[in-house]
PDB file of C-alpha atoms in Angstrom:
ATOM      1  CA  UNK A1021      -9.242  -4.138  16.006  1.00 44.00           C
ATOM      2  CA  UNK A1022      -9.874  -3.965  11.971  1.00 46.00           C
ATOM      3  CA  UNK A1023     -12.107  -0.897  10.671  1.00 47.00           C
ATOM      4  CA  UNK A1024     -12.849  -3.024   8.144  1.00 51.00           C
ATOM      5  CA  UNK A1025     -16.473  -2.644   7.514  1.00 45.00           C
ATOM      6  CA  UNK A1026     -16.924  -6.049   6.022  1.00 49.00           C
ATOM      7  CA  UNK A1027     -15.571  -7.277   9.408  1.00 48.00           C
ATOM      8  CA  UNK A1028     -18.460  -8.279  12.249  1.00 44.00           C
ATOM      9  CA  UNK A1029     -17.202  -7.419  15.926  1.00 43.00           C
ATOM     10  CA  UNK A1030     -16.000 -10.217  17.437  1.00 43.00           C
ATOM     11  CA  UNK A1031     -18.656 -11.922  19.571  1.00 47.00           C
ATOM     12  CA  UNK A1032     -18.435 -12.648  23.113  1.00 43.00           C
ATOM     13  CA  UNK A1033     -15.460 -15.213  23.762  1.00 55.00           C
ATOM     14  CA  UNK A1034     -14.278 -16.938  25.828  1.00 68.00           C
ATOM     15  CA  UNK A1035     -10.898 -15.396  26.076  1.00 94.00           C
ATOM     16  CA  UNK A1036      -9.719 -15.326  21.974  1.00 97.00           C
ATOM     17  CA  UNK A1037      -9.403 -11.598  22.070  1.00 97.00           C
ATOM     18  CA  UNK A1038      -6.870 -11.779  25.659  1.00 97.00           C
ATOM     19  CA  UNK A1039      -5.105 -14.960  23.762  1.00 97.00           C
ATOM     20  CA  UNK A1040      -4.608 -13.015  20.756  1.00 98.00           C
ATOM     21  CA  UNK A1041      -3.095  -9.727  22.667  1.00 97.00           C
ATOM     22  CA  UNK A1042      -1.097 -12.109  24.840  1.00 97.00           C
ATOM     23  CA  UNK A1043       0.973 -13.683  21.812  1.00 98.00           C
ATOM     24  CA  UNK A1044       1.258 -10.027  19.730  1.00 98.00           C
ATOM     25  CA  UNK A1045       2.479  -8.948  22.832  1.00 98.00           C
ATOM     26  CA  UNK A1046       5.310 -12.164  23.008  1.00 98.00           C
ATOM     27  CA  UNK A1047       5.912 -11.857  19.270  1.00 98.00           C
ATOM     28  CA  UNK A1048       6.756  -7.850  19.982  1.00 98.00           C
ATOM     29  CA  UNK A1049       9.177  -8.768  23.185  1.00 98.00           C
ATOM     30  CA  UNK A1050      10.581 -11.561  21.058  1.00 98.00           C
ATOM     31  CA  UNK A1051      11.713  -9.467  18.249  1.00 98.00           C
ATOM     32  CA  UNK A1052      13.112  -6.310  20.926  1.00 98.00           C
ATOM     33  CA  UNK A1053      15.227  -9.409  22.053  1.00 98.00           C
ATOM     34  CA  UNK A1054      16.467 -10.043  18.142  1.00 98.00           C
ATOM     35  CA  UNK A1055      16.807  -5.849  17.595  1.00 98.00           C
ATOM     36  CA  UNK A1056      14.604  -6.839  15.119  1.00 98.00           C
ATOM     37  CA  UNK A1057      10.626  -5.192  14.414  1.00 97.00           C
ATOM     38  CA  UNK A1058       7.653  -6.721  15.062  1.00 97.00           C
ATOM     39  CA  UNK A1059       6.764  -5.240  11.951  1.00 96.00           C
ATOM     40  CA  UNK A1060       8.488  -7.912  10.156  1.00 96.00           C
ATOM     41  CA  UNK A1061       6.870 -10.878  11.251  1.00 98.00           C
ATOM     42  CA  UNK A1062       3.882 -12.323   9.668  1.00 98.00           C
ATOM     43  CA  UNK A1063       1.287 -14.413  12.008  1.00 98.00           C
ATOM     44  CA  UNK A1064      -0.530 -17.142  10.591  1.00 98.00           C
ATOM     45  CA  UNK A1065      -3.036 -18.565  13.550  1.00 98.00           C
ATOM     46  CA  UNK A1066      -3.331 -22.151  12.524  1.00 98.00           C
ATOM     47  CA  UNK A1067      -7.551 -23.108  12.825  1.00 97.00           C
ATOM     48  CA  UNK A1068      -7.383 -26.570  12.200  1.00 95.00           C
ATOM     49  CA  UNK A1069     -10.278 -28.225  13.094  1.00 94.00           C
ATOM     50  CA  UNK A1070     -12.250 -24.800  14.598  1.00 96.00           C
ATOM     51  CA  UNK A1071     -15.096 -23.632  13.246  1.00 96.00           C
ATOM     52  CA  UNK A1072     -15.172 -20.794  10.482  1.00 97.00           C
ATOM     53  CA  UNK A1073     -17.305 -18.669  12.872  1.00 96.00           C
ATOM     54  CA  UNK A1074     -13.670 -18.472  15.236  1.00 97.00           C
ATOM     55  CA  UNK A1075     -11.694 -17.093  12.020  1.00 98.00           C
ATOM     56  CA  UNK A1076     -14.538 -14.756  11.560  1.00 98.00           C
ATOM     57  CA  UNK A1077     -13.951 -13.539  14.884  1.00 97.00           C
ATOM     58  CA  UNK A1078     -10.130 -13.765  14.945  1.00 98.00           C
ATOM     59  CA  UNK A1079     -10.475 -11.342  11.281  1.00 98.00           C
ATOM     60  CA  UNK A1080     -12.704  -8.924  13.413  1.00 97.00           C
ATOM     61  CA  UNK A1081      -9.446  -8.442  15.545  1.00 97.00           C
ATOM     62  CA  UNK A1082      -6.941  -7.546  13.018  1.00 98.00           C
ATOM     63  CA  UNK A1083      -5.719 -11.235  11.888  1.00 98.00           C
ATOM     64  CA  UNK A1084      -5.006 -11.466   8.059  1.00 98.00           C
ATOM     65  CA  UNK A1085      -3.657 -14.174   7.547  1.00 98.00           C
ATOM     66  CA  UNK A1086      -4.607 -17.926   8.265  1.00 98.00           C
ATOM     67  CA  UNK A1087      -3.140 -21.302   8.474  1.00 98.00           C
ATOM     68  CA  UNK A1088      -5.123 -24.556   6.962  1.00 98.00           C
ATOM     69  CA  UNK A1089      -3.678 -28.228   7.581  1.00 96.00           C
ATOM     70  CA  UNK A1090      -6.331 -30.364   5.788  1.00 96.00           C
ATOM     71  CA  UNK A1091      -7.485 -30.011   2.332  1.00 97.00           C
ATOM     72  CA  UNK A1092     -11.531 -30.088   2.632  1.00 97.00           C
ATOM     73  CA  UNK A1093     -11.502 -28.094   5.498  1.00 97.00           C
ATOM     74  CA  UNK A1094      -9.295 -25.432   4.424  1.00 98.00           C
ATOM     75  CA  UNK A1095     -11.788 -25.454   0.950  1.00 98.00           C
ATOM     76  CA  UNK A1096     -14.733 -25.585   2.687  1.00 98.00           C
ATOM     77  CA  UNK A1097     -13.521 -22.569   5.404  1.00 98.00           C
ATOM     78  CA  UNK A1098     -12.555 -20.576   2.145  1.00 98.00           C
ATOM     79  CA  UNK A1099     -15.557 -20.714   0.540  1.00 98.00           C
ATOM     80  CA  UNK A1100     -17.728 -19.385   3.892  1.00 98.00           C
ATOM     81  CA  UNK A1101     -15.534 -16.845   4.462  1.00 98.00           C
ATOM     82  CA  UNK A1102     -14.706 -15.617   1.309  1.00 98.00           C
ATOM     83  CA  UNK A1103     -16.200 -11.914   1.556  1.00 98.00           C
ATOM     84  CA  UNK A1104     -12.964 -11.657   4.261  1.00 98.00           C
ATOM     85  CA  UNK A1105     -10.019  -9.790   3.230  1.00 97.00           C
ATOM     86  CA  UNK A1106      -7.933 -13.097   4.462  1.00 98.00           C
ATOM     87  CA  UNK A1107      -4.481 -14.776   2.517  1.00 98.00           C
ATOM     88  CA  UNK A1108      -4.726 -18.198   3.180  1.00 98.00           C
ATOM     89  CA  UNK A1109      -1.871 -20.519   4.135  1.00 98.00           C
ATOM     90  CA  UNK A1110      -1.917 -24.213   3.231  1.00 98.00           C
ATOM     91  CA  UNK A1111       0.530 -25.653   6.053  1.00 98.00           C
ATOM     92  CA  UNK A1112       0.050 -29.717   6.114  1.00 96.00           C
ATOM     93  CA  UNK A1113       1.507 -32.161   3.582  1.00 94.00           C
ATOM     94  CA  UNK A1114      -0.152 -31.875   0.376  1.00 95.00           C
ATOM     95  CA  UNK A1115      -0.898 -34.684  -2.001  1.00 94.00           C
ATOM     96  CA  UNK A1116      -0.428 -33.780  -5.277  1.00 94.00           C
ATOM     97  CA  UNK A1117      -3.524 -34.590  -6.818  1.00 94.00           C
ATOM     98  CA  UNK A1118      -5.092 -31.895  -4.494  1.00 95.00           C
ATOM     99  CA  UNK A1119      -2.564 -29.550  -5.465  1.00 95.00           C
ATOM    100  CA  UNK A1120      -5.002 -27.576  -8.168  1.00 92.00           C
ATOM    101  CA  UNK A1121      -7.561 -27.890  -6.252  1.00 95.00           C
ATOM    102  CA  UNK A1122      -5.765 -26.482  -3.467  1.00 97.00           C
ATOM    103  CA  UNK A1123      -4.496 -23.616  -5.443  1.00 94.00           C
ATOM    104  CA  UNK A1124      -8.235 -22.569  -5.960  1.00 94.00           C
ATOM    105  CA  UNK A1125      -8.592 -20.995  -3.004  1.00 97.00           C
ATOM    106  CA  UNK A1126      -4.913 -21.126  -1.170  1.00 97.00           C
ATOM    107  CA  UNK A1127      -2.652 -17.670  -1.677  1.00 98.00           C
ATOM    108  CA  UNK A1128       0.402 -19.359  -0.338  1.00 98.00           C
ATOM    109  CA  UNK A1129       1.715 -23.232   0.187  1.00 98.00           C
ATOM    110  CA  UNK A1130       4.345 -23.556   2.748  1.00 98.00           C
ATOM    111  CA  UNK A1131       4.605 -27.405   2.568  1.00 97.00           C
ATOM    112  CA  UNK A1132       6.216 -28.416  -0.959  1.00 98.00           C
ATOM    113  CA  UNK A1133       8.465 -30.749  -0.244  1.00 96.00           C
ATOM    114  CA  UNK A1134       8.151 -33.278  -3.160  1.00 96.00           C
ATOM    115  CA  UNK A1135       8.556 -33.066  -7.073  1.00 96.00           C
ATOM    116  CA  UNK A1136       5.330 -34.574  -7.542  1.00 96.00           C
ATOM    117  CA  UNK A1137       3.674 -31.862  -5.664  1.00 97.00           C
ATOM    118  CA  UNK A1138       5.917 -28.921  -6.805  1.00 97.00           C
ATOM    119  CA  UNK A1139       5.366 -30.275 -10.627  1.00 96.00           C
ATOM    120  CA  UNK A1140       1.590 -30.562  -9.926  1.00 95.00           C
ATOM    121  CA  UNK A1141       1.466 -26.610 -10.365  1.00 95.00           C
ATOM    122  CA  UNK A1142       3.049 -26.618 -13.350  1.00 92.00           C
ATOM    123  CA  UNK A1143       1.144 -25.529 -16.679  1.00 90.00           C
ATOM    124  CA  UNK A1144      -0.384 -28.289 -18.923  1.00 87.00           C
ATOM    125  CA  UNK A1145      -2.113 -28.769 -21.767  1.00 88.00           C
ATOM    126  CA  UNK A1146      -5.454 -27.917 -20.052  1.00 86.00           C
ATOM    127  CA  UNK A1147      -4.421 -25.323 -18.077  1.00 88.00           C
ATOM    128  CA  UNK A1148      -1.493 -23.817 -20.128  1.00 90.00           C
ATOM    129  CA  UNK A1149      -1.317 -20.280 -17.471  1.00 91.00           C
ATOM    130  CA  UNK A1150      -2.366 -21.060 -13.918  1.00 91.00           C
ATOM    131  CA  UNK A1151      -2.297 -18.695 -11.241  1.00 91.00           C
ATOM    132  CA  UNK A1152       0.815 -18.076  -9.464  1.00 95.00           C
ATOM    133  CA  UNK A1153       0.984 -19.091  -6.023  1.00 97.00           C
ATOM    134  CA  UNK A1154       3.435 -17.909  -3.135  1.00 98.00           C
ATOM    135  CA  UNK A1155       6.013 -21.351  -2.101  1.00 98.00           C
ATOM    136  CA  UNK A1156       8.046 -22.126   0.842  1.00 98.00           C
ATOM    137  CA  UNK A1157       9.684 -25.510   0.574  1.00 98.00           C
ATOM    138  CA  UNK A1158       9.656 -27.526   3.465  1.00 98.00           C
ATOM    139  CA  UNK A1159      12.854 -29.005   5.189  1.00 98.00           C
ATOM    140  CA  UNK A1160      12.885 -31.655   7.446  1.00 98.00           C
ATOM    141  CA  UNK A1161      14.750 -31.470  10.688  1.00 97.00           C
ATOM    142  CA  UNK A1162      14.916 -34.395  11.763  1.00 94.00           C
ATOM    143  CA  UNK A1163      17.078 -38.000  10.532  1.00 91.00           C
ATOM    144  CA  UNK A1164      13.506 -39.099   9.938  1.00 91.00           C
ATOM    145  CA  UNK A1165      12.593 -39.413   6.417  1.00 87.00           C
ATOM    146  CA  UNK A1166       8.755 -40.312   6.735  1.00 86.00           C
ATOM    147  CA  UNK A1167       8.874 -36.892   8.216  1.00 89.00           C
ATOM    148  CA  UNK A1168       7.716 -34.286   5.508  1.00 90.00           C
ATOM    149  CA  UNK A1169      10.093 -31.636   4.648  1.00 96.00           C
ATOM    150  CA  UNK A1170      13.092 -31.870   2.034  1.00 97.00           C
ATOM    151  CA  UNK A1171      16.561 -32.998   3.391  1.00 97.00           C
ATOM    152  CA  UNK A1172      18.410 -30.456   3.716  1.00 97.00           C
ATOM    153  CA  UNK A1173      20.872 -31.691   1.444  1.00 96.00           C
ATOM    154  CA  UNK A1174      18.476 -31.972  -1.153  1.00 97.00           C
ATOM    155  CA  UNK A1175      17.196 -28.710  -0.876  1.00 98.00           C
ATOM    156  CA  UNK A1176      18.696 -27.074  -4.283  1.00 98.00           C
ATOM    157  CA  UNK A1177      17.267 -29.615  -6.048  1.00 98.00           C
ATOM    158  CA  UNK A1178      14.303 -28.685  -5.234  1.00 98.00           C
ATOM    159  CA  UNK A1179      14.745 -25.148  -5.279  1.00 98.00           C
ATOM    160  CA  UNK A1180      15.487 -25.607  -8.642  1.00 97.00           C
ATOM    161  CA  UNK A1181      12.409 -27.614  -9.553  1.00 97.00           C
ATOM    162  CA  UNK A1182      10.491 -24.990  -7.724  1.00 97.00           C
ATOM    163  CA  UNK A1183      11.615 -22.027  -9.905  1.00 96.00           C
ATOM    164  CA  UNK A1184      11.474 -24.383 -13.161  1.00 95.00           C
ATOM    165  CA  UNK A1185       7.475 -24.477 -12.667  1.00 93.00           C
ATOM    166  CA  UNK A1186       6.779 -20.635 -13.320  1.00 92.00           C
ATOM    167  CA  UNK A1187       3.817 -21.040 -11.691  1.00 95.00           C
ATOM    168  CA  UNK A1188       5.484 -20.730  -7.889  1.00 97.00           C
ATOM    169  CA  UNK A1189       6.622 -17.406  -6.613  1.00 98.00           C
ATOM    170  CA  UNK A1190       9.320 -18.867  -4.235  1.00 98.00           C
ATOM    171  CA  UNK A1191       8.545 -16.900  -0.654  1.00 98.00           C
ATOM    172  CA  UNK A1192      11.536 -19.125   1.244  1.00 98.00           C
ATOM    173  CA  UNK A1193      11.587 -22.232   3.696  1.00 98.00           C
ATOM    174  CA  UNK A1194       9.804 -23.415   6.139  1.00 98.00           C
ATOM    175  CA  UNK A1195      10.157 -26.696   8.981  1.00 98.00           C
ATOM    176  CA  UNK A1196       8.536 -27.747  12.513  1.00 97.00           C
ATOM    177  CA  UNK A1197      11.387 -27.916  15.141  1.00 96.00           C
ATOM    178  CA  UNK A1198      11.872 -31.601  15.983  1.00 96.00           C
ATOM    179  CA  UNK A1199      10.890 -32.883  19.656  1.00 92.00           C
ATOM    180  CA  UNK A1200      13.799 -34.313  20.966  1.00 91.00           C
ATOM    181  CA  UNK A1201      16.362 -31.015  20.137  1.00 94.00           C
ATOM    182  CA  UNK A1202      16.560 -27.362  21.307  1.00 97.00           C
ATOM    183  CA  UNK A1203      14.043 -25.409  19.108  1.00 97.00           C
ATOM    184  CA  UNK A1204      16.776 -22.186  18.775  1.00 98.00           C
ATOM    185  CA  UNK A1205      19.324 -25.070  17.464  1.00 98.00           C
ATOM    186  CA  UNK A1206      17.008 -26.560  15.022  1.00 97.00           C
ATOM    187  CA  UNK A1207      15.935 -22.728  14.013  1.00 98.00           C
ATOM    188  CA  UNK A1208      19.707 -22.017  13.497  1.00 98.00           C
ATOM    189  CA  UNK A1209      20.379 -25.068  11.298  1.00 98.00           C
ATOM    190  CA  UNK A1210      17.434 -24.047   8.831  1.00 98.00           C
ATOM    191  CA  UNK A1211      18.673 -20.216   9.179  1.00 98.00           C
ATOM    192  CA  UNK A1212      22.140 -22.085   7.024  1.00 98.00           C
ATOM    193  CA  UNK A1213      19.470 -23.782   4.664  1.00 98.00           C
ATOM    194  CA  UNK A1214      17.854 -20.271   4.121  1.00 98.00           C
ATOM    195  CA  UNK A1215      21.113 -18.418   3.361  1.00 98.00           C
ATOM    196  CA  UNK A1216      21.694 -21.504   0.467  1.00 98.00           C
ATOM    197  CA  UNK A1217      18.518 -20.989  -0.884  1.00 98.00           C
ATOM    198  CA  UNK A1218      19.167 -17.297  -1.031  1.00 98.00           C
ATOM    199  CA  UNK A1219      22.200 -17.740  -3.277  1.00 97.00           C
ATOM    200  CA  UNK A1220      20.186 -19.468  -5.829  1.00 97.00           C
ATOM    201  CA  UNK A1221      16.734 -17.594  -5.359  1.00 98.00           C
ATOM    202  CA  UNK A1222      17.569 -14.013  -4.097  1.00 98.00           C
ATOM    203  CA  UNK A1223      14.375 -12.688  -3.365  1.00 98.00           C
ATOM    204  CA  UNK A1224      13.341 -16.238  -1.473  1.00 98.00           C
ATOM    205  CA  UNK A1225      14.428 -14.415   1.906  1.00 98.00           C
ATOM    206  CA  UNK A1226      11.698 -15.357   4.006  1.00 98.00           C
ATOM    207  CA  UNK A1227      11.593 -18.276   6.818  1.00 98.00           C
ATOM    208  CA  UNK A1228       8.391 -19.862   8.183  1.00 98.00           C
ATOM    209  CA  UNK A1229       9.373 -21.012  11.907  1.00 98.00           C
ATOM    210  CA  UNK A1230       8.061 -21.090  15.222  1.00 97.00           C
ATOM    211  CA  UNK A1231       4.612 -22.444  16.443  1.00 97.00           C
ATOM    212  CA  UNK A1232       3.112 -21.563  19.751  1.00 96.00           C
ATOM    213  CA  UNK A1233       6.086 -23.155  21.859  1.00 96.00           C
ATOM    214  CA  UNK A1234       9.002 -22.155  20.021  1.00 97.00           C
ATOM    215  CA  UNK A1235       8.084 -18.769  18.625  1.00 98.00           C
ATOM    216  CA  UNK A1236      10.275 -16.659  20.199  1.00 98.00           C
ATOM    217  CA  UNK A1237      13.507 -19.033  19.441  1.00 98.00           C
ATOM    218  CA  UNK A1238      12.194 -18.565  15.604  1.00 98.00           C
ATOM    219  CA  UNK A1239      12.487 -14.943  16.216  1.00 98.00           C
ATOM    220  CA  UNK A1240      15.822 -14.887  17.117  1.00 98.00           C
ATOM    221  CA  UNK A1241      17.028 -17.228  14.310  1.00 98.00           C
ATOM    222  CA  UNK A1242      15.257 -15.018  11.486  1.00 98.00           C
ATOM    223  CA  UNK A1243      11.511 -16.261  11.280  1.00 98.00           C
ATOM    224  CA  UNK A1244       9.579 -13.798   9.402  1.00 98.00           C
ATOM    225  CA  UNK A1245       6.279 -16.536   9.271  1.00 98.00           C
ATOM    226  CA  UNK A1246       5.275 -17.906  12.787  1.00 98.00           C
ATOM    227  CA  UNK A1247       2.614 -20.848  12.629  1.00 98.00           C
ATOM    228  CA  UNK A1248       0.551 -20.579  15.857  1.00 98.00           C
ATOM    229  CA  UNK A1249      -2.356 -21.963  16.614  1.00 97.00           C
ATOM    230  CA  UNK A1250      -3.803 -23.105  20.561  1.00 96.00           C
ATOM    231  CA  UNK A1251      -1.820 -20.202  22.226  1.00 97.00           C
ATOM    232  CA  UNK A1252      -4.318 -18.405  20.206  1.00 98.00           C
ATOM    233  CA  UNK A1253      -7.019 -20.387  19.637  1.00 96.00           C
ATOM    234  CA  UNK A1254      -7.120 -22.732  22.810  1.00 92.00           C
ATOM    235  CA  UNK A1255      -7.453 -26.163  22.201  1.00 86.00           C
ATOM    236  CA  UNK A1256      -8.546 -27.916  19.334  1.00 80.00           C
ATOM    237  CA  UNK A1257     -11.868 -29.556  19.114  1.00 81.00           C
ATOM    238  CA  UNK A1258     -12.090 -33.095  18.149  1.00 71.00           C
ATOM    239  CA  UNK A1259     -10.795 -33.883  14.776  1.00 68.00           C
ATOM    240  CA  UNK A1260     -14.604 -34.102  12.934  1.00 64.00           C
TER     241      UNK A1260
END
C-alpha cells in the first residue's frame, strides 16, 4: 500500500487488491527459483481497455508503473491521471506518425521495431532537442514477419539506428512468446539476442518478457520487465 498522499485508497473491488498480492507473490517465488531478487523485476500491469478509475486504484496499492497498447487511450488515461506519480509504458505497435505524440506523455516505448518509427524521434528542424525517451526494441519470435518485433538477425541494425537518434535512451529488448513453442525456449532464444545487444550497447541490459502466462519462465531466462495484465486486472472489457 503507497503512503503517497496524492494516492486515494483503493475503493471497494472486486478482488484487484487479492489479484495484485497473488502475482507479487508468483513474481517473488519465481525469482527464489532463478536465485535471483524480486527486487529486480519491474511490473508493468497492462490496462488496456479498463477504465482510468482501475489504474487509480491499482496506484493506491503500490503499482508504478503501467502498460498502454493503443495510442488515444494511453493519451487520454495520461492526461486524467496525471497528478499520479506513474512511468508510463507504450507496449503495442506504434505508427510512426504517432510517435511524437506518443512521446508527450509516454516515459518508455518498448515496441520499436521499425526505422520509420525509431527515426520518428529523431530531432528536426522544428524540434531540434526533444525529450529523451527510455527504448526497448522489439524482436519477433516467431518465422512470421507480419508479426511486430525485429528479426533477430536484424537486430544490430537496428540497435544501431536506435543509438544514432540521440533522442532514445536504449533500456534493452523486449518480445511476446509465440503460441505454438515453450515460453522458457522462446525466453532463452531472446536471452542470446540480449547478450548481442549488450556487446554493442552496454548499459542496454534489461529484457521485457513474460505476460500473465509465461511470467515465471521470463524470470528464469533474465526478464527484468514483466507485461501483465488480466492476472491482475481480470478480464478486459469490450474493446470501446
Amino acid at each position: 500500500m503507497s503512503d503517497d498522499p496524492r494516492l486515494p485508497s483503493p475503493s471497494a473491488d472486486d478482488g484487484l487488491e487479492a489479484r495484485l498480492a497473488s502475482v507479487r507473490s508468483g513474481i517473488s517465488d519465481a525469482a527464489r527459483a532463478a536465485e535471483r531478487s524480486a527486487d529486480e523485476l519491474t511490473l508493468v500491469v497492462v490496462t488496456k481497455f479498463h477504465p482510468a478509475s482501475l489504474v487509480r486504484d491499482l496506484a493506491a496499492l503500490g503499482v508504478t508503473d503501467v502498460g498502454e497498447n493503443r495510442h488515444q487511450e494511453a493519451q487520454a488515461k495520461a492526461a486524467e491521471l496525471a497528478d499520479l506519480p506513474l512511468t508510463w509504458h507504450f507496449v503495442g505497435q506504434l505508427q510512426s506518425k504517432k510517435a511524437r505524440q506518443v512521446r508527450r506523455y509516454a516515459h518508455v516505448v518498448q515496441s520499436l521495431d521499425r526505422e520509420s518509427v525509431v527515426d520518428a524521434f529523431a530531432p528536426t528542424e522544428a524540434e531540434p532537442e526533444p525529450p529523451v525517451i527510455d527504448g526497448f526494441v522489439q524482436v519477433n519470435l516467431t518465422d512470421d514477419p507480419d508479426r511486430g518485433g525485429v528479426r533477430p538477425d536484424a537486430v544490430e541494425a537496428m540497435v544501431s539506428r536506435v543509438l544514432a537518434t540521440g533522442t532514445i535512451r536504449l533500456r534493452g529488448v523486449m518480445a511476446v512468446a509465440p503460441l505454438d513453442e515453450e515460453p522458457r525456449a522462446a525466453f532463452a532464444r531472446l536471452r542470446g539476442v540480449s547478450e548481442r545487444v549488450v556487446s554493442l550497447a552496454p548499459a542496454a541490459t534489461d529484457i521485457s518478457a513474460g505476460m500473465s502466462g509465461d511470467y515465471a519462465d521470463a524470470v528464469l531466462e533474465g526478464a527484468t520487465h514483466l507485461r501483465i495484465g488480466t492476472a491482475i486486472t481480470g478480464n478486459r472489457p469490450v474493446a470501446p
